[in-house]
PDB file of C-alpha atoms in Angstrom:
ATOM      1  CA  MET L  12       0.000   0.000   0.000  1.00  0.00           C
ATOM      2  CA  GLU L  13       1.393   3.368  -1.053  1.00  0.00           C
ATOM      3  CA  ILE L  14       1.295   6.134   1.577  1.00  0.00           C
ATOM      4  CA  SER L  15       2.354   9.761   1.300  1.00  0.00           C
ATOM      5  CA  VAL L  16       3.327  11.634   4.478  1.00  0.00           C
ATOM      6  CA  VAL L  17       2.466  15.329   4.837  1.00  0.00           C
ATOM      7  CA  ILE L  18       4.173  17.538   7.443  1.00  0.00           C
ATOM      8  CA  PRO L  19       2.947  21.148   7.780  1.00  0.00           C
ATOM      9  CA  THR L  20       5.762  23.464   8.916  1.00  0.00           C
ATOM     10  CA  ARG L  21       6.494  27.066   9.799  1.00  0.00           C
ATOM     11  CA  ASN L  22       9.774  27.979  11.486  1.00  0.00           C
ATOM     12  CA  SER L  23      10.192  24.382  12.637  1.00  0.00           C
ATOM     13  CA  GLU L  24      13.986  24.070  12.658  1.00  0.00           C
ATOM     14  CA  ARG L  25      13.946  22.906  16.271  1.00  0.00           C
ATOM     15  CA  PHE L  26      12.356  19.510  15.614  1.00  0.00           C
ATOM     16  CA  ILE L  27      11.896  18.996  11.856  1.00  0.00           C
ATOM     17  CA  ALA L  28      15.002  16.831  11.435  1.00  0.00           C
ATOM     18  CA  GLN L  29      13.835  14.458  14.176  1.00  0.00           C
ATOM     19  CA  THR L  30      10.358  14.257  12.646  1.00  0.00           C
ATOM     20  CA  ILE L  31      11.559  13.406   9.141  1.00  0.00           C
ATOM     21  CA  GLN L  32      14.159  10.919  10.403  1.00  0.00           C
ATOM     22  CA  ALA L  33      11.548   9.132  12.511  1.00  0.00           C
ATOM     23  CA  VAL L  34       9.375   8.635   9.418  1.00  0.00           C
ATOM     24  CA  GLN L  35      12.311   7.520   7.277  1.00  0.00           C
ATOM     25  CA  LYS L  36      13.622   5.053   9.866  1.00  0.00           C
ATOM     26  CA  GLY L  37      10.233   3.440  10.418  1.00  0.00           C
ATOM     27  CA  THR L  38       9.380  -0.140   9.558  1.00  0.00           C
ATOM     28  CA  TYR L  39       7.217   0.975   6.602  1.00  0.00           C
ATOM     29  CA  ARG L  40       8.598   3.423   4.052  1.00  0.00           C
ATOM     30  CA  PRO L  41       6.378   6.128   2.560  1.00  0.00           C
ATOM     31  CA  VAL L  42       6.290   6.881  -1.155  1.00  0.00           C
ATOM     32  CA  GLU L  43       7.164  10.504  -0.361  1.00  0.00           C
ATOM     33  CA  ILE L  44       7.476  12.998   2.473  1.00  0.00           C
ATOM     34  CA  LEU L  45       5.895  16.344   1.661  1.00  0.00           C
ATOM     35  CA  VAL L  46       6.949  19.270   3.843  1.00  0.00           C
ATOM     36  CA  VAL L  47       4.373  22.001   3.231  1.00  0.00           C
ATOM     37  CA  ASP L  48       6.060  25.124   4.523  1.00  0.00           C
ATOM     38  CA  GLY L  49       4.412  28.386   5.538  1.00  0.00           C
ATOM     39  CA  CYS L  50       7.180  30.768   4.428  1.00  0.00           C
ATOM     40  CA  SER L  51       9.618  29.881   7.204  1.00  0.00           C
ATOM     41  CA  THR L  52      12.313  32.432   8.022  1.00  0.00           C
ATOM     42  CA  ASP L  53      14.614  29.976   9.819  1.00  0.00           C
ATOM     43  CA  GLN L  54      16.455  26.860   8.572  1.00  0.00           C
ATOM     44  CA  THR L  55      13.367  24.634   8.241  1.00  0.00           C
ATOM     45  CA  ILE L  56      13.479  24.310   4.458  1.00  0.00           C
ATOM     46  CA  SER L  57      17.222  23.672   4.184  1.00  0.00           C
ATOM     47  CA  ILE L  58      17.055  21.022   6.926  1.00  0.00           C
ATOM     48  CA  ALA L  59      14.086  19.287   5.295  1.00  0.00           C
ATOM     49  CA  ARG L  60      15.868  19.260   1.922  1.00  0.00           C
ATOM     50  CA  THR L  61      18.938  17.717   3.556  1.00  0.00           C
ATOM     51  CA  PHE L  62      16.805  14.693   4.440  1.00  0.00           C
ATOM     52  CA  GLY L  63      15.276  14.407   0.979  1.00  0.00           C
ATOM     53  CA  ALA L  64      11.808  15.752   1.690  1.00  0.00           C
ATOM     54  CA  LYS L  65       9.837  17.456  -1.065  1.00  0.00           C
ATOM     55  CA  ILE L  66       9.204  21.122  -0.192  1.00  0.00           C
ATOM     56  CA  ILE L  67       5.924  22.788  -1.155  1.00  0.00           C
ATOM     57  CA  GLU L  68       5.212  26.444  -0.429  1.00  0.00           C
ATOM     58  CA  ASN L  69       2.176  27.415   1.651  1.00  0.00           C
ATOM     59  CA  ARG L  70       1.588  31.138   1.134  1.00  0.00           C
ATOM     60  CA  MET L  71      -1.405  31.190   3.467  1.00  0.00           C
ATOM     61  CA  LEU L  72       0.920  30.103   6.303  1.00  0.00           C
ATOM     62  CA  HIS L  73      -1.618  28.195   8.408  1.00  0.00           C
ATOM     63  CA  ALA L  74      -1.956  24.437   8.942  1.00  0.00           C
ATOM     64  CA  ALA L  75      -5.373  24.029   7.299  1.00  0.00           C
ATOM     65  CA  ASN L  76      -4.051  25.208   3.950  1.00  0.00           C
ATOM     66  CA  ALA L  77      -0.882  23.163   4.392  1.00  0.00           C
ATOM     67  CA  ARG L  78      -2.936  20.002   4.877  1.00  0.00           C
ATOM     68  CA  LYS L  79      -5.182  20.918   1.941  1.00  0.00           C
ATOM     69  CA  ILE L  80      -2.136  21.396  -0.297  1.00  0.00           C
ATOM     70  CA  GLY L  81      -0.763  18.072   0.928  1.00  0.00           C
ATOM     71  CA  ILE L  82      -3.936  16.244  -0.081  1.00  0.00           C
ATOM     72  CA  VAL L  83      -3.893  17.834  -3.550  1.00  0.00           C
ATOM     73  CA  GLU L  84      -0.177  17.232  -4.174  1.00  0.00           C
ATOM     74  CA  ALA L  85       0.140  13.720  -2.716  1.00  0.00           C
ATOM     75  CA  LYS L  86       0.816  10.893  -5.171  1.00  0.00           C
ATOM     76  CA  SER L  87      -0.584   8.109  -3.002  1.00  0.00           C
ATOM     77  CA  PRO L  88      -4.183   7.037  -2.364  1.00  0.00           C
ATOM     78  CA  ILE L  89      -3.496   7.180   1.396  1.00  0.00           C
ATOM     79  CA  VAL L  90      -2.201  10.402   2.974  1.00  0.00           C
ATOM     80  CA  ALA L  91      -0.799  10.366   6.517  1.00  0.00           C
ATOM     81  CA  PHE L  92      -0.300  13.523   8.573  1.00  0.00           C
ATOM     82  CA  THR L  93       2.026  14.358  11.412  1.00  0.00           C
ATOM     83  CA  ASP L  94       3.326  17.684  12.754  1.00  0.00           C
ATOM     84  CA  SER L  95       6.809  19.166  12.651  1.00  0.00           C
ATOM     85  CA  ASP L  96       7.262  18.903  16.429  1.00  0.00           C
ATOM     86  CA  CYS L  97       6.311  15.221  16.617  1.00  0.00           C
ATOM     87  CA  ILE L  98       8.108  11.862  16.596  1.00  0.00           C
ATOM     88  CA  PRO L  99       6.027   9.048  15.047  1.00  0.00           C
ATOM     89  CA  ALA L 100       6.628   5.596  16.502  1.00  0.00           C
ATOM     90  CA  GLU L 101       8.803   3.200  14.520  1.00  0.00           C
ATOM     91  CA  ASN L 102       5.748   1.171  13.411  1.00  0.00           C
ATOM     92  CA  TRP L 103       3.560   4.255  12.769  1.00  0.00           C
ATOM     93  CA  LEU L 104       3.075   3.793   9.023  1.00  0.00           C
ATOM     94  CA  GLU L 105       3.073   0.019   9.372  1.00  0.00           C
ATOM     95  CA  CYS L 106       0.058   0.225  11.700  1.00  0.00           C
ATOM     96  CA  ILE L 107      -1.680   2.696   9.398  1.00  0.00           C
ATOM     97  CA  ALA L 108      -1.117   0.442   6.382  1.00  0.00           C
ATOM     98  CA  PHE L 109      -2.311  -2.615   8.324  1.00  0.00           C
ATOM     99  CA  ASN L 110      -5.641  -0.957   9.109  1.00  0.00           C
ATOM    100  CA  PHE L 111      -6.311   0.095   5.520  1.00  0.00           C
ATOM    101  CA  LEU L 112      -5.329  -3.338   4.218  1.00  0.00           C
ATOM    102  CA  ASN L 113      -7.388  -5.111   6.872  1.00  0.00           C
ATOM    103  CA  ASP L 114     -10.508  -3.000   6.235  1.00  0.00           C
ATOM    104  CA  THR L 115     -10.911  -2.107   2.565  1.00  0.00           C
ATOM    105  CA  GLN L 116     -13.880   0.159   3.404  1.00  0.00           C
ATOM    106  CA  LEU L 117     -11.844   2.295   5.802  1.00  0.00           C
ATOM    107  CA  ASP L 118     -11.739   6.033   5.019  1.00  0.00           C
ATOM    108  CA  GLY L 119      -9.601   7.310   7.874  1.00  0.00           C
ATOM    109  CA  VAL L 120      -7.570   6.201  10.870  1.00  0.00           C
ATOM    110  CA  GLY L 121      -5.867   7.980  13.746  1.00  0.00           C
ATOM    111  CA  GLY L 122      -4.211   7.347  17.073  1.00  0.00           C
ATOM    112  CA  PRO L 123      -3.035   9.007  20.275  1.00  0.00           C
ATOM    113  CA  VAL L 124      -0.616  11.917  20.540  1.00  0.00           C
ATOM    114  CA  LEU L 125       1.349  11.468  23.743  1.00  0.00           C
ATOM    115  CA  LEU L 126       4.222  12.935  25.735  1.00  0.00           C
ATOM    116  CA  SER L 127       6.370  10.437  27.615  1.00  0.00           C
ATOM    117  CA  HIS L 128       8.910  12.784  29.200  1.00  0.00           C
ATOM    118  CA  PRO L 129       7.545  16.288  29.930  1.00  0.00           C
ATOM    119  CA  LYS L 130      10.087  19.026  30.636  1.00  0.00           C
ATOM    120  CA  ASN L 131       8.175  20.486  33.565  1.00  0.00           C
ATOM    121  CA  ARG L 132       4.787  20.605  35.290  1.00  0.00           C
ATOM    122  CA  ILE L 133       3.360  23.054  32.770  1.00  0.00           C
ATOM    123  CA  GLN L 134       4.155  20.774  29.845  1.00  0.00           C
ATOM    124  CA  ALA L 135       2.844  17.731  31.728  1.00  0.00           C
ATOM    125  CA  TYR L 136      -0.418  19.568  32.368  1.00  0.00           C
ATOM    126  CA  SER L 137      -0.621  20.773  28.737  1.00  0.00           C
ATOM    127  CA  ALA L 138      -0.361  17.182  27.510  1.00  0.00           C
ATOM    128  CA  HIS L 139      -2.932  16.033  30.062  1.00  0.00           C
ATOM    129  CA  VAL L 140      -5.439  18.653  28.877  1.00  0.00           C
ATOM    130  CA  PHE L 141      -4.990  17.744  25.202  1.00  0.00           C
ATOM    131  CA  GLU L 142      -5.364  14.023  25.852  1.00  0.00           C
ATOM    132  CA  SER L 143      -8.488  14.695  27.931  1.00  0.00           C
ATOM    133  CA  ILE L 144     -10.072  16.804  25.175  1.00  0.00           C
ATOM    134  CA  LYS L 145      -9.384  14.165  22.535  1.00  0.00           C
ATOM    135  CA  SER L 146     -10.688  11.309  24.747  1.00  0.00           C
ATOM    136  CA  PHE L 147      -8.163   8.745  23.510  1.00  0.00           C
ATOM    137  CA  PRO L 148      -9.554   5.216  24.133  1.00  0.00           C
ATOM    138  CA  ASP L 149      -7.510   2.140  25.031  1.00  0.00           C
ATOM    139  CA  GLN L 150      -9.113  -0.105  22.396  1.00  0.00           C
ATOM    140  CA  PRO L 151      -9.695   0.275  18.630  1.00  0.00           C
ATOM    141  CA  THR L 152     -12.921   2.253  18.271  1.00  0.00           C
ATOM    142  CA  TYR L 153     -14.940   3.427  15.280  1.00  0.00           C
ATOM    143  CA  ILE L 154     -15.986   7.080  15.322  1.00  0.00           C
ATOM    144  CA  THR L 155     -19.669   7.416  14.493  1.00  0.00           C
ATOM    145  CA  LYS L 156     -20.618  10.737  16.084  1.00  0.00           C
ATOM    146  CA  LYS L 157     -19.138  14.183  16.537  1.00  0.00           C
ATOM    147  CA  GLY L 158     -18.678  16.202  19.682  1.00  0.00           C
ATOM    148  CA  VAL L 159     -16.122  18.612  21.145  1.00  0.00           C
ATOM    149  CA  GLY L 160     -15.704  16.416  24.211  1.00  0.00           C
ATOM    150  CA  GLY L 161     -15.914  13.179  22.264  1.00  0.00           C
ATOM    151  CA  LEU L 162     -13.530  10.851  20.489  1.00  0.00           C
ATOM    152  CA  SER L 163     -11.511  12.516  17.741  1.00  0.00           C
ATOM    153  CA  PHE L 164      -8.312  12.365  15.706  1.00  0.00           C
ATOM    154  CA  ALA L 165      -5.369  14.688  16.200  1.00  0.00           C
ATOM    155  CA  GLY L 166      -3.904  16.414  13.145  1.00  0.00           C
ATOM    156  CA  ALA L 167      -0.479  15.197  14.242  1.00  0.00           C
ATOM    157  CA  ASN L 168      -1.517  11.543  13.941  1.00  0.00           C
ATOM    158  CA  CYS L 169      -4.054  10.646  11.295  1.00  0.00           C
ATOM    159  CA  ALA L 170      -4.357   9.244   7.777  1.00  0.00           C
ATOM    160  CA  PHE L 171      -7.148   9.366   5.212  1.00  0.00           C
ATOM    161  CA  THR L 172      -7.989   8.073   1.787  1.00  0.00           C
ATOM    162  CA  ARG L 173      -7.174  10.991  -0.468  1.00  0.00           C
ATOM    163  CA  GLN L 174     -10.343  10.646  -2.537  1.00  0.00           C
ATOM    164  CA  LYS L 175     -12.663  10.692   0.495  1.00  0.00           C
ATOM    165  CA  VAL L 176     -11.107  13.917   1.788  1.00  0.00           C
ATOM    166  CA  ILE L 177     -11.513  15.565  -1.616  1.00  0.00           C
ATOM    167  CA  GLU L 178     -15.150  14.429  -1.783  1.00  0.00           C
ATOM    168  CA  ALA L 179     -15.771  15.989   1.656  1.00  0.00           C
ATOM    169  CA  GLY L 180     -14.386  19.339   0.507  1.00  0.00           C
ATOM    170  CA  ASN L 181     -10.817  18.940   1.817  1.00  0.00           C
ATOM    171  CA  PHE L 182      -9.513  20.932   4.807  1.00  0.00           C
ATOM    172  CA  ARG L 183     -11.129  24.370   5.183  1.00  0.00           C
ATOM    173  CA  ASP L 184      -9.098  27.572   5.379  1.00  0.00           C
ATOM    174  CA  GLN L 185     -11.599  29.124   7.814  1.00  0.00           C
ATOM    175  CA  PHE L 186     -10.121  26.973  10.582  1.00  0.00           C
ATOM    176  CA  SER L 187      -6.511  28.054   9.866  1.00  0.00           C
ATOM    177  CA  ASN L 188      -4.644  26.605  12.904  1.00  0.00           C
ATOM    178  CA  MET L 189      -7.735  25.740  14.937  1.00  0.00           C
ATOM    179  CA  ALA L 190      -8.808  22.077  14.830  1.00  0.00           C
ATOM    180  CA  GLU L 191      -8.929  21.922  11.054  1.00  0.00           C
ATOM    181  CA  GLU L 192      -8.653  18.131  11.363  1.00  0.00           C
ATOM    182  CA  VAL L 193     -11.695  17.957  13.680  1.00  0.00           C
ATOM    183  CA  ASP L 194     -13.731  20.021  11.218  1.00  0.00           C
ATOM    184  CA  LEU L 195     -12.811  17.582   8.447  1.00  0.00           C
ATOM    185  CA  LEU L 196     -13.495  14.592  10.687  1.00  0.00           C
ATOM    186  CA  TRP L 197     -16.970  15.884  11.572  1.00  0.00           C
ATOM    187  CA  ARG L 198     -17.814  16.434   7.900  1.00  0.00           C
ATOM    188  CA  LEU L 199     -16.630  12.904   7.181  1.00  0.00           C
ATOM    189  CA  VAL L 200     -18.893  11.630   9.979  1.00  0.00           C
ATOM    190  CA  ASP L 201     -21.785  13.519   8.375  1.00  0.00           C
ATOM    191  CA  ASN L 202     -20.916  11.760   5.103  1.00  0.00           C
ATOM    192  CA  HIS L 203     -21.018   8.352   6.867  1.00  0.00           C
ATOM    193  CA  ALA L 204     -17.309   7.725   6.381  1.00  0.00           C
ATOM    194  CA  ARG L 205     -15.704   4.732   8.089  1.00  0.00           C
ATOM    195  CA  LEU L 206     -13.259   6.128  10.658  1.00  0.00           C
ATOM    196  CA  LEU L 207     -11.189   4.137  13.126  1.00  0.00           C
ATOM    197  CA  PHE L 208      -9.230   5.226  16.188  1.00  0.00           C
ATOM    198  CA  ASP L 209      -6.418   2.750  16.819  1.00  0.00           C
ATOM    199  CA  PRO L 210      -4.364   3.250  20.021  1.00  0.00           C
ATOM    200  CA  ARG L 211      -1.500   1.267  18.476  1.00  0.00           C
ATOM    201  CA  ILE L 212      -0.782   4.154  16.076  1.00  0.00           C
ATOM    202  CA  VAL L 213       1.334   6.368  18.329  1.00  0.00           C
ATOM    203  CA  VAL L 214       3.004   9.745  17.910  1.00  0.00           C
ATOM    204  CA  GLU L 215       5.077  11.595  20.526  1.00  0.00           C
ATOM    205  CA  HIS L 216       4.413  15.338  20.632  1.00  0.00           C
ATOM    206  CA  LEU L 217       7.458  17.293  21.792  1.00  0.00           C
ATOM    207  CA  GLY L 218       5.967  20.741  21.290  1.00  0.00           C
ATOM    208  CA  TYR L 219       3.370  20.938  24.055  1.00  0.00           C
ATOM    209  CA  PRO L 220       3.529  24.343  25.824  1.00  0.00           C
ATOM    210  CA  ASP L 221       6.106  24.388  28.601  1.00  0.00           C
ATOM    211  CA  THR L 222       5.785  28.039  29.658  1.00  0.00           C
ATOM    212  CA  MET L 223       2.920  29.973  31.200  1.00  0.00           C
ATOM    213  CA  SER L 224       2.614  32.235  28.167  1.00  0.00           C
ATOM    214  CA  GLY L 225       2.510  29.190  25.902  1.00  0.00           C
ATOM    215  CA  LEU L 226      -0.211  27.588  28.002  1.00  0.00           C
ATOM    216  CA  LEU L 227      -2.259  30.795  27.850  1.00  0.00           C
ATOM    217  CA  ARG L 228      -1.937  31.107  24.063  1.00  0.00           C
ATOM    218  CA  THR L 229      -2.781  27.471  23.453  1.00  0.00           C
ATOM    219  CA  SER L 230      -5.750  27.516  25.840  1.00  0.00           C
ATOM    220  CA  PHE L 231      -7.110  30.663  24.195  1.00  0.00           C
ATOM    221  CA  ARG L 232      -6.758  29.061  20.756  1.00  0.00           C
ATOM    222  CA  HIS L 233      -8.579  25.935  21.969  1.00  0.00           C
ATOM    223  CA  GLY L 234     -11.422  28.095  23.253  1.00  0.00           C
ATOM    224  CA  ALA L 235     -11.666  29.895  19.920  1.00  0.00           C
ATOM    225  CA  THR L 236     -11.562  26.532  18.162  1.00  0.00           C
ATOM    226  CA  SER L 237     -14.540  25.331  20.164  1.00  0.00           C
ATOM    227  CA  THR L 238     -16.572  28.316  18.962  1.00  0.00           C
ATOM    228  CA  TYR L 239     -15.549  27.854  15.327  1.00  0.00           C
ATOM    229  CA  LEU L 240     -16.710  24.239  15.455  1.00  0.00           C
ATOM    230  CA  THR L 241     -19.965  25.350  17.071  1.00  0.00           C
ATOM    231  CA  LYS L 242     -20.507  27.976  14.371  1.00  0.00           C
ATOM    232  CA  TYR L 243     -19.672  25.960  11.274  1.00  0.00           C
ATOM    233  CA  HIS L 244     -21.381  22.774  12.423  1.00  0.00           C
ATOM    234  CA  LYS L 245     -24.569  24.528  13.537  1.00  0.00           C
ATOM    235  CA  ARG L 246     -24.370  23.470  17.185  1.00  0.00           C
ATOM    236  CA  SER L 247     -25.305  26.866  18.658  1.00  0.00           C
ATOM    237  CA  PRO L 248     -26.428  27.661  21.277  1.00  0.00           C
ATOM    238  CA  THR L 249     -24.243  25.661  23.652  1.00  0.00           C
ATOM    239  CA  ILE L 250     -23.269  26.324  27.247  1.00  0.00           C
ATOM    240  CA  ASP L 251     -20.786  23.988  28.892  1.00  0.00           C
ATOM    241  CA  TRP L 252     -21.648  24.269  32.588  1.00  0.00           C
ATOM    242  CA  LYS L 253     -19.031  21.627  33.391  1.00  0.00           C
ATOM    243  CA  LEU L 254     -16.259  24.100  32.544  1.00  0.00           C
ATOM    244  CA  TYR L 255     -17.566  26.675  34.994  1.00  0.00           C
ATOM    245  CA  LYS L 256     -17.939  24.024  37.667  1.00  0.00           C
ATOM    246  CA  GLN L 257     -14.329  22.933  37.141  1.00  0.00           C
ATOM    247  CA  LEU L 258     -13.133  26.536  37.301  1.00  0.00           C
ATOM    248  CA  PHE L 259     -15.026  27.196  40.525  1.00  0.00           C
ATOM    249  CA  SER L 260     -13.773  23.955  42.107  1.00  0.00           C
ATOM    250  CA  SER L 261     -10.196  24.790  41.166  1.00  0.00           C
ATOM    251  CA  LEU L 262     -10.489  28.292  42.651  1.00  0.00           C
ATOM    252  CA  ILE L 263     -11.742  26.764  45.894  1.00  0.00           C
ATOM    253  CA  ALA L 264      -8.878  24.266  45.859  1.00  0.00           C
ATOM    254  CA  ILE L 265      -6.295  27.059  45.569  1.00  0.00           C
ATOM    255  CA  VAL L 266      -7.452  28.775  48.768  1.00  0.00           C
ATOM    256  CA  ASN L 267      -8.009  25.507  50.610  1.00  0.00           C
ATOM    257  CA  PRO L 268      -5.027  24.874  52.953  1.00  0.00           C
ATOM    258  CA  TRP L 269      -5.698  21.119  52.731  1.00  0.00           C
ATOM    259  CA  ASN L 270      -5.750  21.158  48.951  1.00  0.00           C
ATOM    260  CA  LYS L 271      -4.224  18.042  47.361  1.00  0.00           C
ATOM    261  CA  ASP L 272      -4.898  19.074  43.754  1.00  0.00           C
ATOM    262  CA  ALA L 273      -1.411  19.906  42.461  1.00  0.00           C
ATOM    263  CA  TRP L 274      -2.781  21.202  39.151  1.00  0.00           C
ATOM    264  CA  ALA L 275      -5.463  23.505  40.558  1.00  0.00           C
ATOM    265  CA  TRP L 276      -3.673  26.776  39.806  1.00  0.00           C
ATOM    266  CA  LEU L 277      -2.716  25.660  36.289  1.00  0.00           C
ATOM    267  CA  ARG L 278      -6.314  24.605  35.656  1.00  0.00           C
ATOM    268  CA  VAL L 279      -7.567  28.046  36.738  1.00  0.00           C
ATOM    269  CA  ILE L 280      -5.217  29.733  34.270  1.00  0.00           C
ATOM    270  CA  GLN L 281      -6.044  27.307  31.463  1.00  0.00           C
ATOM    271  CA  LEU L 282      -9.814  27.417  31.946  1.00  0.00           C
ATOM    272  CA  SER L 283      -9.864  31.201  32.330  1.00  0.00           C
ATOM    273  CA  ALA L 284      -8.124  31.614  28.958  1.00  0.00           C
ATOM    274  CA  PHE L 285     -10.303  28.923  27.371  1.00  0.00           C
ATOM    275  CA  ILE L 286     -13.589  30.430  28.570  1.00  0.00           C
ATOM    276  CA  THR L 287     -12.514  33.987  27.701  1.00  0.00           C
ATOM    277  CA  ALA L 288     -11.775  32.868  24.150  1.00  0.00           C
ATOM    278  CA  LYS L 289     -15.164  31.172  23.871  1.00  0.00           C
ATOM    279  CA  TRP L 290     -16.950  34.380  24.888  1.00  0.00           C
ATOM    280  CA  TYR L 291     -14.793  36.618  22.686  1.00  0.00           C
ATOM    281  CA  THR L 292     -15.109  34.402  19.614  1.00  0.00           C
ATOM    282  CA  SER L 293     -18.851  33.946  20.175  1.00  0.00           C
ATOM    283  CA  ILE L 294     -19.299  37.713  19.927  1.00  0.00           C
ATOM    284  CA  ARG L 295     -17.058  37.965  16.883  1.00  0.00           C
ATOM    285  CA  LEU L 296     -18.706  35.062  15.030  1.00  0.00           C
ATOM    286  CA  LYS L 297     -22.244  35.982  16.199  1.00  0.00           C
ATOM    287  CA  THR L 298     -22.923  32.603  17.739  1.00  0.00           C
ATOM    288  CA  ILE L 299     -23.402  31.229  21.277  1.00  0.00           C
ATOM    289  CA  ASN L 300     -20.737  28.935  22.685  1.00  0.00           C
ATOM    290  CA  LEU L 301     -20.242  29.743  26.338  1.00  0.00           C
TER     291      LEU L 301
END
């Protein structure tokens, strides 16, 4: 089975060599590695060329357009995606190929994005939040419904049949760097595509936020993402009371001298940014996602 690998990049010199090498040294070789670059100003392109990747320019800069370009330019019927700050497992493509060969009706497959060795508590918490949002299961599971808090693929670890993605309208530029893969996944669910989450398909994500400013930016973007999904998938109005309950409980835990919740203060910061973004983006997009 022929598989093309697409890696969106922008100023990714820090990790891009490790990402490409991990794909090349895997147990299953791709037909090609496409690095779709958003006008990087560092050494990303020269490093990628050193390892033999094909470079394609992405003038719109964001990940949604990079993935869309990758689908259009890929030679193979199966297109796998990972990110430029990720390390796919040695058997990553082998597991992807196995699933498509084992189920000829399969349209898409994805797996967990994990972090085995966080740098600090902030990065450990960032990974925990992402894994919680994505609801990664322990067993192979077919995705048959859509939901922000439900099972989903991560853009850093997924593969689709090229033709099915094109039929669904490809990745949409409106989502830029905000859950463009979830938007596609939900449209595929609407089109009754056959989508499998396989926990054996593993990618390590090295780029989780490890500073307070990074956590704030990422949390704000996730909140905005939630509103975009609500808007474009006609799920308004929605109010997630669970978020407010978690925020209140975490605030209480901070002032409680017997508090045993080590992540309480990080959760307050993360949820405050997330909720603020939901309100702000709801006003801007004229929808209700609070």
